[in-house]
Amino acid sequence: QVQVAESGGGVVQAGEPLRLSCTVSGLRFDEYFMGWLRQAPGKEREGTSCISWRGDTTYYKDAVKGRFTISRDNAKNTLYLQIDSLKPDDTAMYYCAAGGYDYCDDSWFKNVEDFGWLGQGTQVTVSS
C-alpha cells in the first residue's frame, strides 16, 4: 500500500521562508516523478512543481517560479519544497504527489491526480 505523508506546514509571516517535506512508502521512490500541488480556499487544486526520478529535471508553474524550489533525497524517500518570500496568496493546502507519466509539464499535474498517489496535505497559512 502506497503511503504519502506531508509535513512542515504552519502559520508563517509574509516574507518568511518555509520548507515542506514528504515521505513516501510502498513504492520504489526513485522510479517515480514527484511533485507538489496546492489548493487555496475556494479554488481548484493546482500544480506548482515537478521533479524527475534523479532530481536532474525540475518544472515550475509560472506563478511560483523564482520562489519555489523542489528537490528530493532518494536515499531517504523524501521530497522537499522550499518556499521563499511567502505571500498571503500562497495560503493553501499543499499536497505531495507521486506517479504520473515520466515527463514534467503542465499536464503532469492532472495525470498524477488521476493515476498517481497524493497525500492528505499540509496546511500553509501566510499572514500579512
Coordinates of N, CA and C in Angstrom, one line a residue:
Q1 N 0.8 -1.2 0.0 CA 0.0 0.0 0.0 C 0.9 1.2 0.0
V2 N 0.6 2.1 -0.9 CA 1.4 3.4 -1.0 C 0.9 4.4 0.0
Q3 N 1.8 4.9 0.7 CA 1.5 6.0 1.7 C 2.3 7.2 1.4
V4 N 1.7 8.4 1.4 CA 2.3 9.6 1.1 C 2.0 10.6 2.3
A5 N 3.0 11.1 2.9 CA 2.8 11.9 4.1 C 3.6 13.2 4.0
E6 N 2.8 14.3 4.0 CA 3.4 15.7 4.0 C 3.6 16.2 5.4
S7 N 4.6 17.1 5.6 CA 4.8 17.7 6.9 C 5.5 19.1 6.6
G8 N 5.5 19.9 7.7 CA 6.2 21.2 7.6 C 5.3 22.4 7.4
G9 N 4.0 22.2 7.3 CA 3.2 23.4 7.1 C 3.0 24.1 8.5
G10 N 2.4 25.3 8.4 CA 2.1 26.0 9.6 C 1.7 27.4 9.3
V11 N 1.7 28.3 10.3 CA 1.3 29.7 10.1 C 2.7 30.5 10.1
V12 N 2.9 31.2 9.0 CA 4.1 32.0 8.9 C 3.8 33.4 8.4
Q13 N 4.8 34.3 8.7 CA 4.6 35.7 8.3 C 5.0 35.8 6.8
A14 N 4.4 36.8 6.2 CA 4.7 37.1 4.8 C 6.2 37.5 4.7
G15 N 6.8 37.0 3.7 CA 8.2 37.3 3.5 C 9.2 36.2 4.1
E16 N 8.6 35.4 5.0 CA 9.4 34.3 5.6 C 9.5 33.1 4.7
P17 N 10.6 32.3 4.9 CA 10.7 31.0 4.1 C 10.0 29.8 4.9
L18 N 9.8 28.8 4.2 CA 9.2 27.6 4.7 C 9.7 26.4 3.9
R19 N 9.9 25.2 4.6 CA 10.3 24.0 3.8 C 9.3 22.9 4.2
L20 N 8.7 22.4 3.2 CA 7.8 21.3 3.3 C 8.5 20.0 3.0
S21 N 8.1 18.9 3.6 CA 8.7 17.6 3.4 C 7.6 16.6 3.1
C22 N 8.0 15.5 2.4 CA 7.0 14.5 2.0 C 7.8 13.2 2.0
T23 N 7.3 12.2 2.8 CA 7.9 10.9 2.8 C 6.9 9.9 2.1
V24 N 7.5 9.0 1.4 CA 6.7 8.0 0.6 C 7.1 6.6 0.9
S25 N 6.2 5.7 1.1 CA 6.5 4.3 1.3 C 5.5 3.5 0.5
G26 N 6.0 2.3 0.2 CA 5.1 1.3 -0.5 C 5.4 1.4 -2.0
L27 N 6.4 2.1 -2.5 CA 6.8 2.1 -3.9 C 8.3 2.4 -4.0
R28 N 8.8 2.1 -5.1 CA 10.2 2.4 -5.4 C 10.3 3.9 -5.6
F29 N 10.7 4.6 -4.6 CA 10.6 6.1 -4.7 C 11.4 6.6 -5.9
D30 N 12.6 6.1 -6.1 CA 13.4 6.6 -7.2 C 13.0 6.2 -8.6
E31 N 11.8 5.6 -8.7 CA 11.3 5.2 -10.0 C 10.2 6.1 -10.4
Y32 N 9.8 7.1 -9.6 CA 8.7 7.9 -9.9 C 9.0 9.4 -9.9
F33 N 8.4 10.1 -10.9 CA 8.4 11.5 -10.9 C 7.5 11.9 -9.7
M34 N 7.9 13.1 -9.1 CA 7.2 13.6 -7.9 C 6.9 15.0 -8.1
G35 N 5.9 15.5 -7.3 CA 5.6 16.9 -7.4 C 4.8 17.5 -6.3
W36 N 4.5 18.7 -6.3 CA 3.7 19.4 -5.3 C 2.5 20.1 -6.0
L37 N 1.3 20.0 -5.4 CA 0.2 20.7 -5.8 C -0.3 21.5 -4.6
R38 N -1.2 22.4 -4.9 CA -1.8 23.2 -3.7 C -3.3 23.5 -4.1
Q39 N -4.0 23.7 -3.0 CA -5.4 24.2 -3.2 C -5.7 25.3 -2.2
A40 N -5.9 26.4 -2.7 CA -6.3 27.6 -1.9 C -7.8 27.5 -1.6
P41 N -8.2 28.2 -0.5 CA -9.6 28.2 -0.1 C -10.5 28.7 -1.3
G42 N -11.5 28.0 -1.7 CA -12.4 28.4 -2.7 C -11.9 28.2 -4.1
K43 N -10.8 27.6 -4.3 CA -10.2 27.4 -5.6 C -9.9 26.0 -5.9
E44 N -9.7 25.7 -7.2 CA -9.4 24.3 -7.6 C -7.9 24.0 -7.2
R45 N -7.6 22.7 -7.1 CA -6.2 22.3 -6.8 C -5.4 22.6 -8.1
E46 N -4.2 23.1 -7.9 CA -3.3 23.4 -9.0 C -1.9 22.9 -8.7
G47 N -1.2 22.7 -9.8 CA 0.1 22.2 -9.7 C 1.1 23.4 -9.4
T48 N 2.2 23.0 -8.8 CA 3.2 24.1 -8.6 C 4.6 23.6 -9.1
S49 N 5.0 22.4 -8.9 CA 6.3 22.0 -9.3 C 6.4 20.5 -9.4
C50 N 7.3 20.0 -10.2 CA 7.5 18.6 -10.6 C 9.0 18.3 -10.7
I51 N 9.4 17.1 -10.4 CA 10.8 16.7 -10.4 C 11.0 15.3 -10.9
S52 N 12.0 15.1 -11.7 CA 12.3 13.8 -12.3 C 12.8 12.8 -11.3
W53 N 13.1 11.6 -11.8 CA 13.5 10.5 -10.9 C 14.7 10.8 -10.1
R54 N 15.7 11.4 -10.7 CA 17.0 11.6 -10.1 C 17.1 13.1 -9.6
G55 N 16.1 13.9 -9.9 CA 16.2 15.2 -9.5 C 16.9 16.2 -10.4
D56 N 17.3 15.7 -11.6 CA 18.1 16.5 -12.5 C 17.2 17.4 -13.4
T57 N 15.9 17.1 -13.4 CA 15.0 18.0 -14.2 C 13.9 18.4 -13.2
T58 N 13.6 19.7 -13.3 CA 12.5 20.3 -12.5 C 11.7 21.2 -13.4
Y59 N 10.5 21.4 -12.9 CA 9.5 22.1 -13.7 C 8.7 22.9 -12.7
Y60 N 8.4 24.2 -13.0 CA 7.7 25.1 -12.1 C 6.6 25.8 -12.9
K61 N 5.4 25.9 -12.3 CA 4.4 26.8 -12.9 C 4.8 28.2 -12.7
D62 N 4.4 29.0 -13.7 CA 4.8 30.4 -13.7 C 4.6 31.2 -12.4
A63 N 3.5 30.8 -11.7 CA 3.1 31.6 -10.5 C 4.1 31.4 -9.4
V64 N 4.9 30.4 -9.4 CA 5.8 30.1 -8.3 C 7.3 30.1 -8.7
K65 N 7.6 30.4 -10.0 CA 9.0 30.4 -10.4 C 9.8 31.5 -9.7
G66 N 11.0 31.1 -9.3 CA 11.8 32.0 -8.6 C 11.7 32.0 -7.1
R67 N 10.6 31.4 -6.6 CA 10.4 31.4 -5.1 C 10.3 30.0 -4.6
F68 N 9.9 29.0 -5.4 CA 9.7 27.6 -5.0 C 10.9 26.8 -5.6
T69 N 11.4 25.9 -4.7 CA 12.4 25.0 -5.2 C 12.1 23.6 -4.7
I70 N 11.9 22.7 -5.7 CA 11.6 21.3 -5.4 C 12.9 20.5 -5.5
S71 N 13.0 19.6 -4.5 CA 14.2 18.7 -4.5 C 13.8 17.4 -3.9
R72 N 14.7 16.4 -4.0 CA 14.4 15.1 -3.5 C 15.7 14.4 -3.0
D73 N 15.5 13.6 -2.0 CA 16.6 12.7 -1.5 C 16.1 11.3 -1.6
N74 N 16.6 10.6 -2.7 CA 16.1 9.3 -2.9 C 16.6 8.3 -1.8
A75 N 17.7 8.6 -1.2 CA 18.2 7.7 -0.1 C 17.2 7.7 1.1
K76 N 16.5 8.8 1.2 CA 15.6 9.0 2.4 C 14.1 8.9 1.9
N77 N 13.9 8.6 0.7 CA 12.5 8.5 0.2 C 11.7 9.8 0.5
T78 N 12.4 10.9 0.4 CA 11.8 12.2 0.8 C 11.8 13.2 -0.3
L79 N 10.7 13.9 -0.4 CA 10.6 15.1 -1.4 C 10.5 16.3 -0.5
Y80 N 11.1 17.4 -1.1 CA 11.0 18.7 -0.4 C 10.5 19.8 -1.3
L81 N 10.0 20.8 -0.6 CA 9.6 22.0 -1.3 C 10.0 23.2 -0.4
Q82 N 11.0 23.9 -0.9 CA 11.4 25.1 -0.3 C 10.7 26.3 -0.8
I83 N 10.0 27.1 0.0 CA 9.3 28.2 -0.4 C 9.9 29.5 0.2
D84 N 10.3 30.4 -0.6 CA 11.0 31.6 -0.1 C 10.0 32.8 -0.3
S85 N 10.2 33.8 0.5 CA 9.4 35.0 0.3 C 7.9 34.7 0.2
L86 N 7.4 34.0 1.2 CA 6.0 33.7 1.2 C 5.1 34.9 1.1
K87 N 4.0 34.7 0.4 CA 3.0 35.7 0.2 C 1.6 35.2 0.7
P88 N 0.8 36.1 1.1 CA -0.6 35.7 1.5 C -1.3 34.8 0.5
D89 N -1.0 35.0 -0.8 CA -1.6 34.2 -1.9 C -1.1 32.8 -1.9
D90 N 0.0 32.5 -1.1 CA 0.5 31.1 -1.0 C -0.3 30.3 0.0
T91 N -1.2 30.9 0.7 CA -2.0 30.2 1.7 C -2.8 29.1 1.0
A92 N -2.6 27.9 1.4 CA -3.3 26.8 0.7 C -2.9 25.5 1.4
M93 N -3.6 24.4 1.1 CA -3.3 23.1 1.5 C -2.3 22.6 0.4
Y94 N -1.1 22.1 0.8 CA -0.1 21.6 -0.1 C -0.1 20.1 -0.1
Y95 N -0.1 19.6 -1.3 CA -0.2 18.1 -1.5 C 1.1 17.6 -2.2
C96 N 1.6 16.5 -1.7 CA 2.7 15.8 -2.3 C 2.1 14.8 -3.3
A97 N 2.7 14.6 -4.4 CA 2.2 13.7 -5.4 C 3.3 12.8 -6.0
A98 N 3.0 11.6 -6.2 CA 3.9 10.6 -6.7 C 3.2 9.9 -7.9
G99 N 4.0 9.7 -9.0 CA 3.5 8.9 -10.1 C 3.3 9.8 -11.3
G100 N 2.2 9.5 -12.0 CA 2.0 10.2 -13.2 C 3.0 9.7 -14.3
Y101 N 3.0 10.3 -15.5 CA 3.9 9.9 -16.5 C 5.2 10.5 -16.3
D102 N 6.2 10.0 -17.1 CA 7.6 10.4 -16.8 C 8.0 11.6 -17.6
Y103 N 7.3 12.7 -17.4 CA 7.7 13.9 -18.1 C 7.0 15.0 -17.3
C104 N 7.8 16.0 -16.9 CA 7.2 17.2 -16.2 C 6.7 18.2 -17.2
D105 N 5.4 18.5 -17.2 CA 4.9 19.6 -17.9 C 3.5 19.9 -17.3
D106 N 2.8 20.9 -17.9 CA 1.5 21.3 -17.3 C 0.6 20.1 -17.1
S107 N 0.6 19.2 -18.0 CA -0.4 18.1 -18.0 C -0.1 17.1 -16.9
W108 N 1.2 17.1 -16.4 CA 1.6 16.1 -15.5 C 0.7 16.1 -14.2
F109 N 0.4 17.3 -13.8 CA -0.4 17.5 -12.5 C -1.7 16.9 -12.6
K110 N -2.4 17.0 -13.7 CA -3.7 16.3 -13.9 C -3.5 14.8 -14.0
N111 N -2.5 14.4 -14.7 CA -2.2 13.0 -14.8 C -1.9 12.3 -13.4
V112 N -1.2 13.0 -12.6 CA -0.9 12.4 -11.3 C -2.1 12.4 -10.4
E113 N -3.0 13.4 -10.5 CA -4.2 13.4 -9.8 C -5.1 12.2 -10.2
D114 N -5.1 11.9 -11.4 CA -5.9 10.8 -11.9 C -5.3 9.4 -11.7
F115 N -4.0 9.3 -11.8 CA -3.4 8.0 -11.9 C -2.3 7.8 -10.8
G116 N -1.9 8.8 -10.1 CA -0.9 8.6 -9.1 C -1.4 8.6 -7.7
W117 N -0.5 9.0 -6.8 CA -0.9 9.0 -5.4 C -0.6 10.4 -4.8
L118 N -1.6 10.9 -4.0 CA -1.4 12.1 -3.3 C -1.6 11.9 -1.8
G119 N -0.9 12.7 -1.0 CA -1.1 12.7 0.5 C -2.3 13.4 0.9
Q120 N -2.4 13.5 2.2 CA -3.6 14.2 2.8 C -3.4 15.7 2.8
G121 N -2.1 16.2 2.6 CA -1.9 17.6 2.6 C -1.3 18.2 3.9
T122 N -0.7 19.3 3.8 CA -0.2 20.0 4.9 C -0.6 21.5 4.7
Q123 N -1.2 22.1 5.7 CA -1.7 23.5 5.5 C -0.6 24.5 5.7
V124 N -0.6 25.4 4.8 CA 0.3 26.6 4.9 C -0.6 27.8 5.0
T125 N -0.4 28.6 6.0 CA -1.2 29.9 6.1 C -0.2 31.0 6.3
V126 N -0.3 32.0 5.4 CA 0.6 33.1 5.4 C -0.1 34.4 5.9
S127 N 0.4 34.9 6.9 CA -0.2 36.1 7.5 C 0.5 37.4 7.0
S128 N -0.2 38.4 6.8 CA 0.4 39.7 6.3 C 0.7 40.6 7.4

